[in-house]
Amino acid sequence: MADVIYMQVLADLKHRIYSNEFPDKKLPDERSLSESYGVSRSSIKRALNILAAQGIIFKKRGSGTFVNPLYLKNQPIFHNEGSNLGVTDSYQLGGQAPTIKLLNFQVVPANDDLQQALFLDEGDFVYQIERLRILDGVPFMIETGFIPIKVLPELSTDKVEGSIFNYVEETKKKAVTKSFMSVMAEPSNAADQELLQLTAYEPVGIMEGIFFLDDGTPFEVSTMRINYKYMKYNAFVSLDAE
Amino acid sequence: MADVIYMQVLADLKHRIYSNEFPDKKLPDERSLSESYGVSRSSIKRALNILAAQGIIFKKRGSGTFVNPLYLKNQPIFHNEGSNLGVTDSYQLGGQAPTIKLLNFQVVPANDDLQQALFLDEGDFVYQIERLRILDGVPFMIETGFIPIKVLPELSTDKVEGSIFNYVEETKKKAVTKSFMSVMAEPSNAADQELLQLTAYEPVGIMEGIFFLDDGTPFEVSTMRINYKYMKYNAFVSLDAE
DNA sequence: GAGTGGTCTAGACCACGAG
DNA sequence: TCGTGGTCTAGACCACTCC
């Protein structure tokens, strides 16, 4: 993984947890870990704090550090952890990487909602990108995204057939690191049923979000309509520091 | 605020940001802040990291720390939820406070999953609490919760007809500050349709989670089946420290 | 009282951005 | 090159849990 110490410790601990190396759900104490990894306790704490923020472990002062049993039980198809924002990249975990079928790609004027969300002015334009995501041959998500043309003026058809986030990170050296998401559910409509191979009794999960670059620039507004069987959004919420 | 140093710095910086004390959107560098507050740079970093995780500021190595202009302009987007965990309390926002109809309340032995999730031993008992939540006369959520009797030995029927979280906070002086949630969707089943007044074409949103006390004790496992019209789960996700 | 996580410090060195 | 944030250390002391 990354070459910093706490990331190495993080990756190793994660691996040990997934390998069920702590069947009693209790991790060694921080001072022992510090010694066995040969790093400072601060670095251990840093790794543990991230795992705790991801909901993988939890700590009890005076007692120790424990694996979150629900996390292992709920081996999610879909989760907001690791190197994604709770969205499409996470589908790569099980099975094959998803493929993309481009449904629609055009430039349109930003409406009021988009202007607000993407911090645009009257008359600004956005790309409208509709894509169908397919996992192991099964279409599971209809994704409609809006990206300001001034953020990515050189976008083209072939580029939107791959990961736009990766494209941005490679060419702009700016990572997409923040998002504001809403998760909902709805009965499937006719288009959902056709594209996602659903019956009228089967619903879609909906994830709507605004994505930001690491410098705070709003980058994309996206709506994902997901076959309900494929949607499981995991979130760890902590009110500690507010 | 809290008596720890980084929380004091955090609160003060937040206040200064809201007061527009940094019109050029640039905060003083960490070493200056350290000196002016009379605390170590580590404590400053800790406060700044929390502000960054909340999306209020962002940091650029080599350049400095800046206020997120969107935060000041568009605050509602970033406020995911003040003092709740993305669950039932947040429904009080619009309209009347929800009421509760108790469907079932009994003590049962904890099964394996519950033992794991709530950190219980073989033979431990839990309350099983099934409640219907009603907003402005409309039932919108079926909630099934499991709470270890040893955490709340004095729970009684009248108490589970109100907010259990509030009850815990008042009597135990322990707040429920963390949760690990999964959000999904499913077609409604017969019970859903009857209790939530849904048709077979209308789905339920499902939120499943473990709630923790601020000391890390797992407190409750809960499954909520929600009329899809009433479910909107908001989350702010930041990948800064991963 | 022993064990464990939480906070805090002081200082060193590294990596990146801009002039 | 300088200023800035990022990482890391070693150690002190506090707060809580459990025996």
Coordinates of C-alpha atoms (C1' of nucleotides) in Angstrom, one line a residue:
Chain A
M1 CA 0.0 0.0 0.0
A2 CA 1.2 3.5 0.6
D3 CA 4.7 3.7 2.1
V4 CA 3.7 5.6 5.2
I5 CA 3.9 3.6 8.4
Y6 CA 0.4 4.0 9.6
M7 CA -1.0 2.8 6.3
Q8 CA 1.2 -0.3 6.4
V9 CA -0.1 -1.0 9.9
L10 CA -3.6 -0.3 8.8
A11 CA -3.4 -2.6 5.8
D12 CA -1.8 -5.4 7.9
L13 CA -4.4 -5.1 10.7
K14 CA -7.2 -5.1 8.2
H15 CA -5.8 -8.2 6.7
R16 CA -5.4 -9.9 10.0
I17 CA -9.0 -9.0 11.0
Y18 CA -10.4 -10.4 7.7
S19 CA -8.3 -13.5 8.2
N20 CA -10.1 -13.9 11.5
E21 CA -6.9 -13.8 13.4
F22 CA -8.8 -12.5 16.4
P23 CA -11.5 -15.0 17.0
D24 CA -12.3 -13.6 20.4
K25 CA -12.8 -10.2 18.7
K26 CA -10.2 -8.6 20.9
L27 CA -7.1 -7.0 19.5
P28 CA -3.8 -6.7 21.3
D29 CA -3.5 -3.5 23.4
E30 CA -1.9 -0.5 21.7
R31 CA 1.4 -0.7 23.6
S32 CA 1.9 -4.3 22.6
L33 CA 1.1 -3.5 19.0
S34 CA 3.5 -0.7 19.1
E35 CA 6.2 -3.0 20.2
S36 CA 5.4 -5.9 17.8
Y37 CA 5.3 -3.6 14.8
G38 CA 8.3 -1.7 16.0
V39 CA 6.6 1.7 15.6
S40 CA 5.4 4.3 18.0
R41 CA 2.1 4.1 19.8
S42 CA 1.0 7.2 18.0
S43 CA 1.3 5.4 14.7
I44 CA -0.7 2.5 16.0
K45 CA -3.3 4.8 17.3
R46 CA -3.6 6.5 14.0
A47 CA -4.2 3.2 12.2
L48 CA -6.7 2.1 14.8
N49 CA -8.5 5.4 14.6
I50 CA -9.0 5.0 10.9
L51 CA -10.3 1.4 11.3
A52 CA -12.6 2.7 14.0
A53 CA -13.8 5.5 11.7
Q54 CA -14.6 2.9 9.1
G55 CA -16.6 1.0 11.6
I56 CA -14.3 -2.1 11.4
I57 CA -13.3 -1.9 15.1
F58 CA -14.4 -0.1 18.2
K59 CA -12.5 0.9 21.2
K60 CA -13.5 0.8 24.8
R61 CA -11.4 2.9 27.2
G62 CA -10.2 0.7 30.0
S63 CA -11.1 -2.5 28.3
G64 CA -9.5 -2.8 24.9
T65 CA -10.1 -2.7 21.2
F66 CA -12.6 -5.0 19.5
V67 CA -13.6 -6.1 16.0
N68 CA -17.1 -4.9 15.0
P69 CA -18.9 -8.2 14.5
L70 CA -21.5 -6.7 12.2
Y71 CA -18.8 -5.6 9.9
L72 CA -17.6 -9.1 9.2
K73 CA -21.1 -10.5 9.1
N74 CA -22.3 -8.0 6.6
Q75 CA -19.7 -8.7 3.9
P76 CA -21.2 -6.0 1.7
I77 CA -21.5 -6.0 -2.0
F78 CA -21.4 -2.3 -1.6
H79 CA -19.7 -0.3 1.0
N80 CA -18.2 3.1 1.5
E81 CA -14.8 2.1 2.6
G82 CA -11.3 1.9 1.2
S83 CA -10.6 4.0 -1.8
N84 CA -14.0 5.0 -2.9
L85 CA -16.8 7.2 -1.8
G86 CA -19.5 4.6 -1.3
V87 CA -20.1 4.3 -5.0
T88 CA -19.3 2.5 -8.1
D89 CA -15.7 1.5 -7.6
S90 CA -16.6 -0.7 -4.7
Y91 CA -18.3 -3.2 -6.9
Q92 CA -15.0 -4.5 -8.0
L93 CA -14.6 -6.5 -4.8
G94 CA -16.4 -9.6 -5.7
G95 CA -16.6 -11.0 -9.2
Q96 CA -15.4 -9.2 -12.2
A97 CA -14.9 -5.5 -12.6
P98 CA -18.1 -3.8 -13.8
T99 CA -18.4 -2.7 -17.4
I100 CA -20.1 0.5 -18.6
K101 CA -22.5 1.0 -21.4
L102 CA -22.9 4.6 -22.5
L103 CA -26.6 5.5 -22.9
N104 CA -26.4 9.2 -23.5
F105 CA -23.8 12.0 -23.6
Q106 CA -24.5 15.6 -24.3
V107 CA -23.9 19.1 -23.2
V108 CA -26.9 21.0 -21.7
P109 CA -27.4 24.3 -19.8
A110 CA -27.3 23.9 -16.0
N111 CA -30.7 24.3 -14.4
D112 CA -31.2 26.0 -11.1
D113 CA -30.6 23.0 -9.0
L114 CA -27.4 22.2 -10.8
Q115 CA -26.2 25.8 -10.6
Q116 CA -26.6 25.7 -6.9
A117 CA -25.1 22.3 -6.3
L118 CA -22.1 22.8 -8.6
F119 CA -21.6 26.4 -7.8
L120 CA -22.3 27.6 -11.3
D121 CA -23.5 30.8 -12.8
E122 CA -26.5 31.5 -15.1
G123 CA -25.7 30.3 -18.6
D124 CA -23.0 27.7 -17.6
F125 CA -23.1 24.4 -19.3
V126 CA -22.7 20.9 -18.0
Y127 CA -22.1 17.5 -19.5
Q128 CA -25.1 15.1 -19.0
I129 CA -23.8 11.6 -18.9
E130 CA -26.1 8.6 -18.7
R131 CA -24.5 5.2 -18.2
L132 CA -25.5 1.7 -17.5
R133 CA -23.3 -0.3 -15.2
I134 CA -23.0 -4.0 -15.7
L135 CA -21.5 -6.6 -13.3
D136 CA -20.8 -10.1 -14.6
G137 CA -23.1 -9.5 -17.5
V138 CA -26.0 -8.2 -15.3
P139 CA -26.9 -4.6 -15.5
F140 CA -27.4 -3.3 -12.0
M141 CA -27.2 0.5 -12.1
I142 CA -28.4 3.4 -14.2
E143 CA -26.2 6.4 -13.5
T144 CA -27.0 10.0 -14.5
G145 CA -24.2 12.4 -13.9
F146 CA -23.7 16.1 -14.5
I147 CA -20.2 17.7 -14.7
P148 CA -19.5 21.3 -15.4
I149 CA -17.7 21.7 -18.7
K150 CA -15.4 24.3 -17.2
V151 CA -14.0 21.7 -14.8
L152 CA -13.3 19.1 -17.5
P153 CA -13.3 20.9 -20.8
E154 CA -11.8 18.1 -22.8
L155 CA -14.2 15.3 -21.9
S156 CA -15.1 13.0 -24.8
T157 CA -17.2 10.0 -25.5
D158 CA -14.4 7.4 -25.1
K159 CA -13.4 8.9 -21.7
V160 CA -16.9 8.6 -20.2
E161 CA -16.9 5.0 -21.1
G162 CA -14.4 4.4 -18.3
S163 CA -14.0 5.7 -14.8
I164 CA -14.3 9.5 -14.8
F165 CA -12.9 9.7 -11.3
N166 CA -9.8 7.9 -12.3
Y167 CA -9.5 10.1 -15.4
V168 CA -9.6 13.2 -13.3
E169 CA -7.1 11.9 -10.8
E170 CA -4.7 10.9 -13.6
T171 CA -4.9 14.0 -15.7
K172 CA -5.7 16.7 -13.2
K173 CA -3.8 15.3 -10.3
K174 CA -6.8 16.1 -8.2
A175 CA -8.5 13.4 -6.3
V176 CA -12.3 13.1 -5.6
T177 CA -12.2 12.8 -1.9
K178 CA -15.5 14.1 -0.6
S179 CA -19.1 13.5 -1.3
F180 CA -22.5 14.4 0.1
M181 CA -24.9 11.5 -0.5
S182 CA -28.5 10.8 0.0
V183 CA -29.8 7.2 -0.1
M184 CA -33.4 6.5 -0.8
A185 CA -35.7 3.8 -2.4
E186 CA -38.5 4.0 -4.9
P187 CA -40.7 1.6 -7.0
S188 CA -39.1 0.9 -10.3
N189 CA -40.3 2.8 -13.3
A190 CA -40.6 1.4 -16.8
A191 CA -37.1 2.4 -17.8
D192 CA -35.7 0.9 -14.6
Q193 CA -37.6 -2.4 -15.3
E194 CA -36.3 -2.6 -18.8
L195 CA -32.7 -1.6 -18.2
L196 CA -32.2 -3.4 -14.9
Q197 CA -34.4 -6.4 -15.7
L198 CA -36.8 -5.9 -12.8
T199 CA -40.4 -6.7 -12.3
A200 CA -42.9 -4.0 -11.3
Y201 CA -42.8 -5.4 -7.7
E202 CA -39.1 -4.9 -7.4
P203 CA -37.8 -1.5 -6.4
V204 CA -34.7 0.5 -7.1
G205 CA -32.4 1.9 -4.5
I206 CA -31.4 5.5 -5.2
M207 CA -28.2 7.2 -4.4
E208 CA -27.8 10.9 -5.1
G209 CA -24.7 12.7 -4.5
I210 CA -22.5 15.7 -5.0
F211 CA -18.8 14.9 -5.4
F212 CA -16.0 17.3 -4.5
L213 CA -12.4 17.5 -5.5
D214 CA -9.9 17.6 -2.7
D215 CA -9.6 21.4 -3.1
G216 CA -13.3 21.8 -2.3
T217 CA -14.5 22.3 -5.9
P218 CA -17.8 20.6 -6.6
F219 CA -17.2 18.2 -9.4
E220 CA -20.2 16.2 -10.2
V221 CA -23.9 15.7 -9.3
S222 CA -24.9 12.1 -9.8
T223 CA -28.1 10.1 -9.4
M224 CA -27.8 6.3 -9.4
R225 CA -30.8 4.0 -9.7
I226 CA -29.8 0.6 -8.5
N227 CA -31.3 -2.8 -8.6
Y228 CA -32.3 -3.2 -5.0
K229 CA -30.5 -6.5 -4.7
Y230 CA -27.2 -4.8 -5.3
M231 CA -27.6 -1.9 -3.0
K232 CA -26.3 -2.0 0.5
Y233 CA -24.9 1.2 1.7
N234 CA -22.8 1.0 4.9
A235 CA -22.1 3.9 7.0
F236 CA -20.4 4.5 10.3
V237 CA -21.6 7.5 12.1
S238 CA -19.9 9.1 15.0
L239 CA -21.0 12.2 16.9
D240 CA -17.8 12.4 18.8
A241 CA -16.3 15.6 17.6
E242 CA -19.2 17.9 16.9
Chain B
M1 CA -17.4 23.1 25.2
A2 CA -15.6 20.0 26.2
D3 CA -12.6 20.6 28.4
V4 CA -10.1 19.0 26.2
I5 CA -7.8 21.3 24.4
Y6 CA -8.4 20.3 20.8
M7 CA -12.1 20.8 21.3
Q8 CA -11.6 24.3 22.6
V9 CA -9.5 25.1 19.6
L10 CA -12.0 23.5 17.3
A11 CA -14.9 25.5 18.8
D12 CA -13.0 28.7 18.6
L13 CA -11.8 28.2 15.1
K14 CA -15.3 27.3 14.0
H15 CA -16.6 30.5 15.5
R16 CA -13.9 32.6 13.9
I17 CA -14.8 31.0 10.5
Y18 CA -18.5 31.7 10.9
S19 CA -17.6 35.3 12.0
N20 CA -15.8 35.7 8.6
E21 CA -12.6 36.5 10.4
F22 CA -10.7 35.1 7.4
P23 CA -12.1 37.0 4.5
D24 CA -9.3 35.8 2.2
K25 CA -10.3 32.2 3.1
K26 CA -6.8 31.5 4.4
L27 CA -6.2 30.4 7.9
P28 CA -2.9 31.1 9.7
D29 CA -0.3 28.3 9.4
E30 CA -0.3 25.6 12.0
R31 CA 2.9 26.8 13.7
S32 CA 1.4 30.3 14.2
L33 CA -1.8 28.9 15.5
S34 CA 0.1 26.7 17.9
E35 CA 1.9 29.7 19.3
S36 CA -1.1 32.0 19.4
Y37 CA -3.3 29.4 21.2
G38 CA -0.4 28.3 23.4
V39 CA -0.8 24.7 22.6
S40 CA 1.2 22.1 20.7
R41 CA 1.1 21.9 16.9
S42 CA -0.4 18.4 17.3
S43 CA -3.4 19.8 19.1
I44 CA -3.9 22.4 16.4
K45 CA -3.6 19.6 13.7
R46 CA -6.2 17.6 15.5
A47 CA -8.7 20.4 15.5
L48 CA -8.0 21.2 11.9
N49 CA -8.4 17.6 10.9
I50 CA -11.8 17.5 12.4
L51 CA -12.8 20.7 10.6
A52 CA -11.5 19.2 7.4
A53 CA -13.4 16.0 7.9
Q54 CA -16.5 18.0 8.3
G55 CA -15.9 19.7 5.0
I56 CA -15.5 23.2 6.6
I57 CA -11.9 23.7 5.6
F58 CA -9.4 22.0 3.3
K59 CA -5.7 21.8 3.5
K60 CA -3.1 21.9 0.7
R61 CA 0.3 20.8 1.5
G62 CA 2.8 23.5 0.6
S63 CA 0.2 26.2 0.4
G64 CA -1.9 26.4 3.6
T65 CA -5.3 25.9 5.0
F66 CA -8.4 27.4 3.5
V67 CA -12.0 27.8 4.4
N68 CA -14.3 25.9 2.0
P69 CA -16.2 28.7 0.3
L70 CA -19.2 26.4 -0.3
Y71 CA -19.5 25.8 3.4
L72 CA -20.3 29.4 4.1
K73 CA -22.5 29.8 1.0
N74 CA -24.3 26.6 1.1
Q75 CA -24.4 25.4 4.6
P76 CA -27.5 23.2 4.5
I77 CA -25.9 20.8 2.2
F78 CA -23.1 20.0 4.6
H79 CA -25.2 19.7 7.7
N80 CA -26.1 16.1 7.6
E81 CA -27.6 15.9 11.0
G82 CA -26.9 17.8 14.1
S83 CA -27.6 15.7 17.1
N84 CA -28.8 12.4 15.8
L85 CA -27.4 9.4 14.1
G86 CA -29.3 9.6 10.9
V87 CA -32.2 7.9 12.4
T88 CA -35.5 8.3 14.1
D89 CA -34.9 11.6 15.9
S90 CA -34.4 13.4 12.6
Y91 CA -38.0 12.9 11.7
Q92 CA -39.0 15.5 14.1
L93 CA -37.8 18.2 11.8
G94 CA -40.9 18.9 9.8
G95 CA -44.4 18.4 11.2
Q96 CA -45.2 17.0 14.6
A97 CA -43.1 14.8 16.7
P98 CA -43.6 11.1 15.9
T99 CA -45.6 8.9 18.2
I100 CA -45.0 5.3 19.0
K101 CA -47.2 2.3 19.1
L102 CA -45.8 -0.7 20.9
L103 CA -46.3 -3.9 19.0
N104 CA -44.3 -6.4 21.0
F105 CA -42.1 -6.3 24.1
Q106 CA -40.5 -9.3 25.5
V107 CA -37.3 -10.8 26.9
V108 CA -35.7 -13.5 24.8
P109 CA -32.3 -15.3 24.8
A110 CA -29.7 -13.7 22.6
N111 CA -29.0 -15.8 19.5
D112 CA -25.5 -16.1 18.0
D113 CA -25.7 -13.0 15.9
L114 CA -26.9 -10.9 18.8
Q115 CA -24.3 -12.4 21.1
Q116 CA -21.7 -11.3 18.6
A117 CA -23.1 -8.0 17.8
L118 CA -23.9 -6.9 21.4
F119 CA -20.9 -8.6 22.9
L120 CA -22.9 -11.0 25.0
D121 CA -22.2 -14.4 26.4
E122 CA -24.1 -17.7 26.0
G123 CA -27.3 -17.5 28.0
D124 CA -27.5 -13.7 28.1
F125 CA -31.0 -12.2 27.5
V126 CA -32.1 -9.3 25.4
Y127 CA -35.2 -7.3 25.2
Q128 CA -37.0 -7.6 21.9
I129 CA -38.9 -4.4 21.1
E130 CA -41.1 -4.0 18.1
R131 CA -42.6 -0.6 17.6
L132 CA -44.5 1.2 15.0
R133 CA -43.6 4.8 14.5
I134 CA -46.3 7.2 13.4
L135 CA -45.9 10.7 12.0
D136 CA -48.9 13.0 11.8
G137 CA -51.2 10.0 12.0
V138 CA -49.4 8.1 9.3
P139 CA -47.4 5.0 10.3
F140 CA -44.1 5.1 8.5
M141 CA -41.7 2.7 10.2
I142 CA -41.6 -0.7 11.8
E143 CA -38.7 -0.9 14.2
T144 CA -37.4 -4.1 15.8
G145 CA -34.7 -3.5 18.4
F146 CA -32.7 -5.8 20.6
I147 CA -31.1 -4.4 23.8
P148 CA -29.2 -6.5 26.4
I149 CA -31.0 -6.6 29.7
K150 CA -27.8 -6.1 31.5
V151 CA -27.3 -2.8 29.9
L152 CA -30.8 -1.5 30.9
P153 CA -32.1 -3.9 33.6
E154 CA -35.0 -1.7 34.6
L155 CA -36.6 -1.2 31.2
S156 CA -40.4 -1.4 31.3
T157 CA -43.4 -1.2 28.9
D158 CA -44.1 2.5 29.5
K159 CA -40.4 3.4 28.9
V160 CA -40.2 1.7 25.5
E161 CA -43.2 3.8 24.4
G162 CA -40.9 6.8 24.3
S163 CA -37.4 7.5 23.1
I164 CA -35.1 4.9 24.5
F165 CA -32.1 6.9 23.5
N166 CA -33.3 9.9 25.5
Y167 CA -34.1 7.6 28.4
V168 CA -30.6 6.2 28.4
E169 CA -29.0 9.6 28.2
E170 CA -31.1 10.9 31.1
T171 CA -30.8 8.0 33.5
K172 CA -27.4 6.6 32.6
K173 CA -25.7 9.8 31.7
K174 CA -24.3 8.0 28.7
A175 CA -25.0 9.2 25.2
V176 CA -25.6 7.1 22.2
T177 CA -22.9 8.6 19.9
K178 CA -21.9 6.0 17.4
S179 CA -23.7 3.8 15.0
F180 CA -22.9 1.4 12.2
M181 CA -25.7 1.3 9.7
S182 CA -26.5 -0.6 6.5
V183 CA -29.1 1.0 4.2
M184 CA -31.0 -1.2 1.7
A185 CA -34.3 -1.5 -0.1
E186 CA -36.7 -4.4 -0.6
P187 CA -40.1 -5.1 -1.9
S188 CA -42.6 -4.8 0.9
N189 CA -43.9 -8.0 2.5
A190 CA -47.4 -8.6 3.8
A191 CA -46.7 -7.2 7.2
D192 CA -45.1 -4.1 5.8
Q193 CA -48.1 -3.5 3.5
E194 CA -50.6 -3.8 6.3
L195 CA -48.7 -1.8 9.0
L196 CA -47.3 0.9 6.7
Q197 CA -50.3 1.0 4.4
L198 CA -48.4 0.2 1.3
T199 CA -49.4 -1.5 -1.9
A200 CA -47.4 -4.5 -3.3
Y201 CA -45.7 -2.2 -5.7
E202 CA -44.4 0.0 -3.0
P203 CA -41.1 -0.9 -1.4
V204 CA -39.6 -0.4 2.0
G205 CA -36.3 1.1 2.8
I206 CA -34.4 -0.8 5.4
M207 CA -31.9 0.5 7.9
E208 CA -30.1 -2.0 10.0
G209 CA -27.6 -1.0 12.6
I210 CA -25.7 -1.3 15.8
F211 CA -25.8 1.6 18.2
F212 CA -23.0 2.3 20.6
L213 CA -22.7 4.3 23.8
D214 CA -20.0 6.9 23.9
D215 CA -17.8 4.5 25.9
G216 CA -18.0 2.0 23.1
T217 CA -20.5 -0.4 24.6
P218 CA -22.7 -1.9 22.0
F219 CA -26.2 -0.8 23.1
E220 CA -28.8 -1.9 20.5
V221 CA -29.2 -3.8 17.3
S222 CA -32.1 -2.4 15.3
T223 CA -33.8 -3.1 12.1
M224 CA -36.1 -0.5 10.6
R225 CA -38.4 -1.1 7.8
I226 CA -39.5 2.2 6.4
N227 CA -42.2 3.4 4.0
Y228 CA -40.0 4.4 1.1
K229 CA -41.5 7.9 0.9
Y230 CA -40.1 8.6 4.3
M231 CA -36.6 7.3 3.9
K232 CA -33.8 9.6 3.0
Y233 CA -30.5 8.8 4.5
N234 CA -27.9 11.6 4.2
A235 CA -24.2 11.2 4.6
F236 CA -21.2 13.3 4.2
V237 CA -18.2 11.1 3.2
S238 CA -14.6 12.2 3.4
L239 CA -11.7 10.1 2.4
D240 CA -9.0 12.3 3.8
A241 CA -7.4 9.9 6.2
E242 CA -7.6 6.7 4.3
Chain C
dG1 C1' -3.9 -1.6 41.6
dA2 C1' -3.1 -3.1 37.0
dG3 C1' -4.4 -2.7 32.3
dT4 C1' -6.1 0.0 28.6
dG5 C1' -7.4 3.8 25.7
dG6 C1' -7.3 9.3 25.5
dT7 C1' -4.8 13.6 25.5
dC8 C1' -0.9 16.4 25.0
dT9 C1' 3.8 17.8 24.3
dA10 C1' 8.3 19.1 21.9
dG11 C1' 10.8 18.3 18.4
dA12 C1' 12.7 16.0 14.2
dC13 C1' 12.5 15.2 9.5
dC14 C1' 9.9 14.7 4.9
dA15 C1' 7.1 16.3 0.7
dC16 C1' 5.0 19.6 -1.8
dG17 C1' 4.0 24.4 -3.8
dA18 C1' 5.3 28.8 -5.1
dG19 C1' 8.5 32.4 -6.0
Chain D
dT1 C1' 15.0 28.3 -1.1
dC2 C1' 11.3 29.0 2.1
dG3 C1' 6.9 28.3 4.0
dT4 C1' 3.5 24.9 4.6
dG5 C1' 1.2 20.7 5.9
dG6 C1' 2.3 15.4 6.7
dT7 C1' 4.5 11.9 9.4
dC8 C1' 6.7 10.0 13.2
dT9 C1' 8.8 9.5 17.7
dA10 C1' 9.2 8.9 22.9
dG11 C1' 7.3 9.8 26.8
dA12 C1' 4.2 11.9 30.3
dC13 C1' -0.1 12.0 32.6
dC14 C1' -5.2 11.3 32.8
dA15 C1' -9.7 8.5 32.8
dC16 C1' -11.9 4.5 32.8
dT17 C1' -12.7 -0.7 33.6
dC18 C1' -12.2 -4.7 35.9
dC19 C1' -10.4 -7.6 39.4

